Amino acid sequence: MKFFIDTANLAQIKEAHEMGILDGVTTNPSLMAKEGITGHENIINHYKAICEITDGDVSAEVIATTFDEMIVEGEALASLHERIVVKVPMIKDGIKAIRYFSQKGIKTNCTLVFSAGQALLAAKVGATYVSPFIGRLDDVSTDGLRLIEDINLIYDNYGFQTQILAASVRHPMHIINCAKIGADVITGPLSAMAALMKHPLTDNGLAQFLADHAKAAVV
Ligand code: E4P
């Protein structure tokens, strides 16, 4: 299972990379804005900086919403670095654009996916990744994990190669449950990944081992 970090914060991307758990990065326009990255040139330079940190795929989202504009923007993003994945919204022109990119060998991430039908369309046009937003579904009292299960079943039935990238992951149980279902990738904040390592019995056990070692050294 791959771990992508869902942020445009370079320090957090570096921290996850240095922990050895990072397989890639996803960004979106809101995450870029949160880091204060505005203006075409700054945004482009920021994507390049992210690609310098990680060895994995980096999703860069198009702002355009028409086919022709998405193609121009997506091709420019893809030319920045071999690890850039063009992130395209699940809209009609987005579907056409994903098909175009896929035929040209450009990797894509179909974003803003909230139903199994949308995921089926993304796979049919050859998306590299599909991003169902499980946290946002949970926010509206709909089971996000159930959607991951449904997509997994559908993709298995037909041998679709599109990777399920569980997005909008918010906490460690999302990650564990996605792993149980068999999602290919999760993307979420560093805090959710770091929380996987925490257990009070580990902390207590270590404190006890160190205390016993120190006592024995005194004798
Ligand atoms: C996916 O790629 C999105 O960037 C992201 O996971 C959205 O998460 P949020 O619902 O926490 O904003």
Short mmCIF file of C-alpha atoms and ligand atoms in Angstrom, two decimals:
data_model
loop_
_atom_site.label_atom_id
_atom_site.label_comp_id
_atom_site.label_asym_id
_atom_site.label_seq_id
_atom_site.Cartn_x
_atom_site.Cartn_y
_atom_site.Cartn_z
CA MET A 1 0.00 0.00 0.00
CA LYS A 2 1.41 3.37 -0.98
CA PHE A 3 1.31 6.41 1.32
CA PHE A 4 0.94 9.79 -0.35
CA ILE A 5 0.95 12.97 1.71
CA ASP A 6 -1.85 15.41 0.93
CA THR A 7 -0.16 18.77 1.36
CA ALA A 8 1.85 21.47 -0.38
CA ASN A 9 3.88 22.09 2.79
CA LEU A 10 7.53 21.38 1.93
CA ALA A 11 8.60 20.82 5.55
CA GLN A 12 5.95 18.14 6.06
CA ILE A 13 6.78 16.48 2.75
CA LYS A 14 10.46 16.39 3.79
CA GLU A 15 9.56 14.98 7.22
CA ALA A 16 7.48 12.17 5.70
CA HIS A 17 10.22 11.46 3.15
CA GLU A 18 12.88 11.30 5.87
CA MET A 19 10.72 8.87 7.89
CA GLY A 20 10.93 6.58 4.86
CA ILE A 21 7.16 6.19 4.50
CA LEU A 22 6.50 8.53 1.61
CA ASP A 23 5.52 7.17 -1.80
CA GLY A 24 4.19 10.38 -3.35
CA VAL A 25 2.39 13.69 -2.89
CA THR A 26 -1.04 15.00 -3.77
CA THR A 27 -1.86 18.68 -3.89
CA ASN A 28 -4.92 20.66 -4.82
CA PRO A 29 -5.59 24.38 -5.36
CA SER A 30 -6.81 24.79 -1.76
CA LEU A 31 -3.65 23.20 -0.35
CA MET A 32 -1.44 25.43 -2.53
CA ALA A 33 -3.38 28.51 -1.40
CA LYS A 34 -3.03 27.40 2.24
CA GLU A 35 0.75 27.59 1.86
CA GLY A 36 0.44 31.04 0.27
CA ILE A 37 1.59 29.80 -3.15
CA THR A 38 -0.07 32.07 -5.69
CA GLY A 39 0.74 33.19 -9.23
CA HIS A 40 1.63 30.92 -12.14
CA GLU A 41 5.40 31.05 -11.75
CA ASN A 42 5.37 30.43 -7.99
CA ILE A 43 3.00 27.51 -8.43
CA ILE A 44 5.21 25.95 -11.12
CA ASN A 45 8.34 26.42 -8.99
CA HIS A 46 6.57 24.89 -6.02
CA TYR A 47 5.69 21.74 -7.98
CA LYS A 48 9.34 21.49 -9.02
CA ALA A 49 10.44 21.86 -5.39
CA ILE A 50 8.07 19.07 -4.33
CA CYS A 51 9.43 16.81 -7.09
CA GLU A 52 12.95 17.38 -5.77
CA ILE A 53 11.97 16.00 -2.36
CA THR A 54 10.01 12.86 -3.20
CA ASP A 55 10.88 9.90 -5.41
CA GLY A 56 7.18 9.24 -6.01
CA ASP A 57 4.35 10.63 -8.09
CA VAL A 58 3.26 14.23 -7.50
CA SER A 59 -0.31 15.17 -8.39
CA ALA A 60 -0.66 18.69 -9.84
CA GLU A 61 -4.23 19.81 -10.45
CA VAL A 62 -5.43 21.66 -13.53
CA ILE A 63 -7.48 24.80 -12.94
CA ALA A 64 -9.03 24.70 -16.41
CA THR A 65 -12.48 23.17 -16.80
CA THR A 66 -12.75 22.91 -20.59
CA PHE A 67 -11.14 20.13 -22.64
CA ASP A 68 -8.92 22.37 -24.78
CA GLU A 69 -7.64 24.37 -21.81
CA MET A 70 -7.10 21.25 -19.71
CA ILE A 71 -4.95 19.76 -22.46
CA VAL A 72 -2.72 22.84 -22.67
CA GLU A 73 -2.44 23.16 -18.89
CA GLY A 74 -2.00 19.43 -18.29
CA GLU A 75 0.71 19.03 -20.93
CA ALA A 76 2.60 22.00 -19.45
CA LEU A 77 2.36 20.47 -15.96
CA ALA A 78 3.45 17.04 -17.20
CA SER A 79 6.48 18.59 -18.91
CA LEU A 80 7.74 19.98 -15.57
CA HIS A 81 8.93 16.63 -14.27
CA GLU A 82 8.58 12.94 -15.12
CA ARG A 83 6.89 12.31 -11.77
CA ILE A 84 4.10 14.85 -12.26
CA VAL A 85 0.64 13.31 -12.46
CA VAL A 86 -2.01 15.57 -13.99
CA LYS A 87 -4.96 15.83 -11.62
CA VAL A 88 -8.22 16.28 -13.48
CA PRO A 89 -11.71 16.82 -12.01
CA MET A 90 -14.50 14.31 -12.63
CA ILE A 91 -16.48 16.36 -15.15
CA LYS A 92 -17.36 15.62 -18.78
CA ASP A 93 -14.42 17.51 -20.25
CA GLY A 94 -12.21 16.02 -17.55
CA ILE A 95 -13.12 12.50 -18.70
CA LYS A 96 -12.24 13.44 -22.29
CA ALA A 97 -8.98 14.98 -21.11
CA ILE A 98 -8.03 11.88 -19.10
CA ARG A 99 -8.56 9.74 -22.19
CA TYR A 100 -6.39 12.11 -24.22
CA PHE A 101 -3.60 12.13 -21.60
CA SER A 102 -3.77 8.38 -21.16
CA GLN A 103 -3.35 7.83 -24.90
CA LYS A 104 -0.32 10.14 -24.83
CA GLY A 105 1.24 8.23 -21.90
CA ILE A 106 0.71 11.10 -19.43
CA LYS A 107 -0.23 9.93 -15.94
CA THR A 108 -3.52 11.19 -14.50
CA ASN A 109 -5.37 11.35 -11.20
CA CYS A 110 -9.14 11.68 -11.54
CA THR A 111 -10.18 13.81 -8.57
CA LEU A 112 -13.41 14.74 -6.79
CA VAL A 113 -14.84 11.25 -7.10
CA PHE A 114 -17.80 10.50 -4.84
CA SER A 115 -19.53 7.51 -6.48
CA ALA A 116 -18.78 4.09 -7.94
CA GLY A 117 -20.18 5.19 -11.30
CA GLN A 118 -17.69 8.06 -11.47
CA ALA A 119 -14.86 5.65 -10.62
CA LEU A 120 -16.01 3.28 -13.37
CA LEU A 121 -15.86 6.11 -15.93
CA ALA A 122 -12.38 7.15 -14.74
CA ALA A 123 -11.12 3.59 -15.21
CA LYS A 124 -12.72 3.24 -18.64
CA VAL A 125 -10.78 6.25 -19.94
CA GLY A 126 -7.52 4.94 -18.47
CA ALA A 127 -6.92 7.12 -15.42
CA THR A 128 -3.73 6.13 -13.60
CA TYR A 129 -5.33 6.93 -10.24
CA VAL A 130 -8.90 7.52 -9.11
CA SER A 131 -9.41 9.65 -5.99
CA PRO A 132 -12.56 8.88 -4.01
CA PHE A 133 -12.82 11.46 -1.18
CA ILE A 134 -13.74 9.29 1.79
CA GLY A 135 -13.51 11.95 4.51
CA ARG A 136 -15.83 14.32 2.67
CA LEU A 137 -18.37 11.50 2.22
CA ASP A 138 -18.19 10.73 5.93
CA ASP A 139 -18.78 14.45 6.55
CA VAL A 140 -22.19 14.13 4.88
CA SER A 141 -23.16 10.91 6.67
CA THR A 142 -22.24 8.63 3.76
CA ASP A 143 -19.85 5.71 4.26
CA GLY A 144 -16.63 6.62 2.45
CA LEU A 145 -15.06 3.23 3.09
CA ARG A 146 -18.06 1.50 1.51
CA LEU A 147 -17.26 3.40 -1.68
CA ILE A 148 -13.67 2.11 -1.61
CA GLU A 149 -15.04 -1.45 -1.27
CA ASP A 150 -17.42 -0.94 -4.20
CA ILE A 151 -14.72 0.48 -6.47
CA ASN A 152 -12.34 -2.32 -5.50
CA LEU A 153 -14.97 -4.91 -6.45
CA ILE A 154 -15.77 -3.25 -9.77
CA TYR A 155 -12.11 -2.86 -10.75
CA ASP A 156 -11.39 -6.48 -9.79
CA ASN A 157 -14.37 -7.73 -11.82
CA TYR A 158 -12.92 -6.27 -15.01
CA GLY A 159 -9.20 -6.11 -14.29
CA PHE A 160 -9.04 -2.33 -14.55
CA GLN A 161 -5.50 -1.08 -13.96
CA THR A 162 -6.54 2.27 -12.44
CA GLN A 163 -5.17 2.51 -8.91
CA ILE A 164 -7.57 3.35 -6.09
CA LEU A 165 -6.14 6.38 -4.30
CA ALA A 166 -8.26 6.82 -1.17
CA ALA A 167 -8.29 10.59 -0.68
CA SER A 168 -9.58 12.94 1.99
CA VAL A 169 -8.17 10.52 4.56
CA ARG A 170 -8.45 12.15 7.97
CA HIS A 171 -7.27 9.72 10.68
CA PRO A 172 -5.41 6.44 11.27
CA MET A 173 -8.54 4.26 11.20
CA HIS A 174 -9.22 5.47 7.66
CA ILE A 175 -5.75 4.22 6.70
CA ILE A 176 -6.13 0.86 8.45
CA ASN A 177 -9.57 0.24 6.96
CA CYS A 178 -8.37 1.22 3.48
CA ALA A 179 -5.52 -1.27 3.91
CA LYS A 180 -8.00 -4.00 4.93
CA ILE A 181 -10.11 -3.32 1.85
CA GLY A 182 -7.05 -3.24 -0.40
CA ALA A 183 -6.89 0.39 -1.59
CA ASP A 184 -3.70 0.82 -3.63
CA VAL A 185 -2.85 4.22 -2.14
CA ILE A 186 -4.04 6.52 0.62
CA THR A 187 -3.44 10.24 0.73
CA GLY A 188 -3.81 12.25 3.88
CA PRO A 189 -2.08 14.52 6.36
CA LEU A 190 1.19 13.57 8.04
CA SER A 191 -0.66 13.54 11.39
CA ALA A 192 -2.82 10.57 10.27
CA MET A 193 0.23 8.57 9.20
CA ALA A 194 2.23 9.47 12.31
CA ALA A 195 -0.70 8.42 14.50
CA LEU A 196 -0.28 4.85 13.20
CA MET A 197 2.91 4.46 15.22
CA LYS A 198 1.43 5.60 18.54
CA HIS A 199 0.41 3.15 21.25
CA PRO A 200 0.46 3.86 25.00
CA LEU A 201 1.75 0.34 25.72
CA THR A 202 4.74 1.01 23.48
CA ASP A 203 5.53 4.25 25.36
CA ASN A 204 5.03 2.61 28.78
CA GLY A 205 7.00 -0.46 27.79
CA LEU A 206 9.93 1.58 26.53
CA ALA A 207 9.94 3.76 29.64
CA GLN A 208 10.01 0.59 31.78
CA PHE A 209 12.84 -0.99 29.76
CA LEU A 210 14.95 2.15 30.02
CA ALA A 211 14.26 2.52 33.76
CA ASP A 212 15.20 -1.13 34.42
CA HIS A 213 18.34 -0.76 32.34
CA ALA A 214 19.35 2.35 34.31
CA LYS A 215 18.70 0.59 37.67
CA ALA A 216 20.75 -2.44 36.66
CA ALA A 217 23.64 -0.19 35.60
CA VAL A 218 23.75 1.36 39.10
CA VAL A 219 23.99 -2.01 40.92
C1 E4P B 1 -7.20 14.65 -2.79
O1 E4P B 1 -6.29 14.52 -3.56
C2 E4P B 1 -7.51 15.89 -2.08
O2 E4P B 1 -6.39 16.73 -2.14
C3 E4P B 1 -7.77 15.70 -0.62
O3 E4P B 1 -7.50 14.40 -0.17
C4 E4P B 1 -8.94 16.39 -0.07
O4 E4P B 1 -9.00 16.17 1.32
P1 E4P B 1 -9.90 17.05 2.29
O5 E4P B 1 -11.28 16.57 2.20
O6 E4P B 1 -9.31 16.77 3.66
O7 E4P B 1 -9.75 18.48 1.87
#
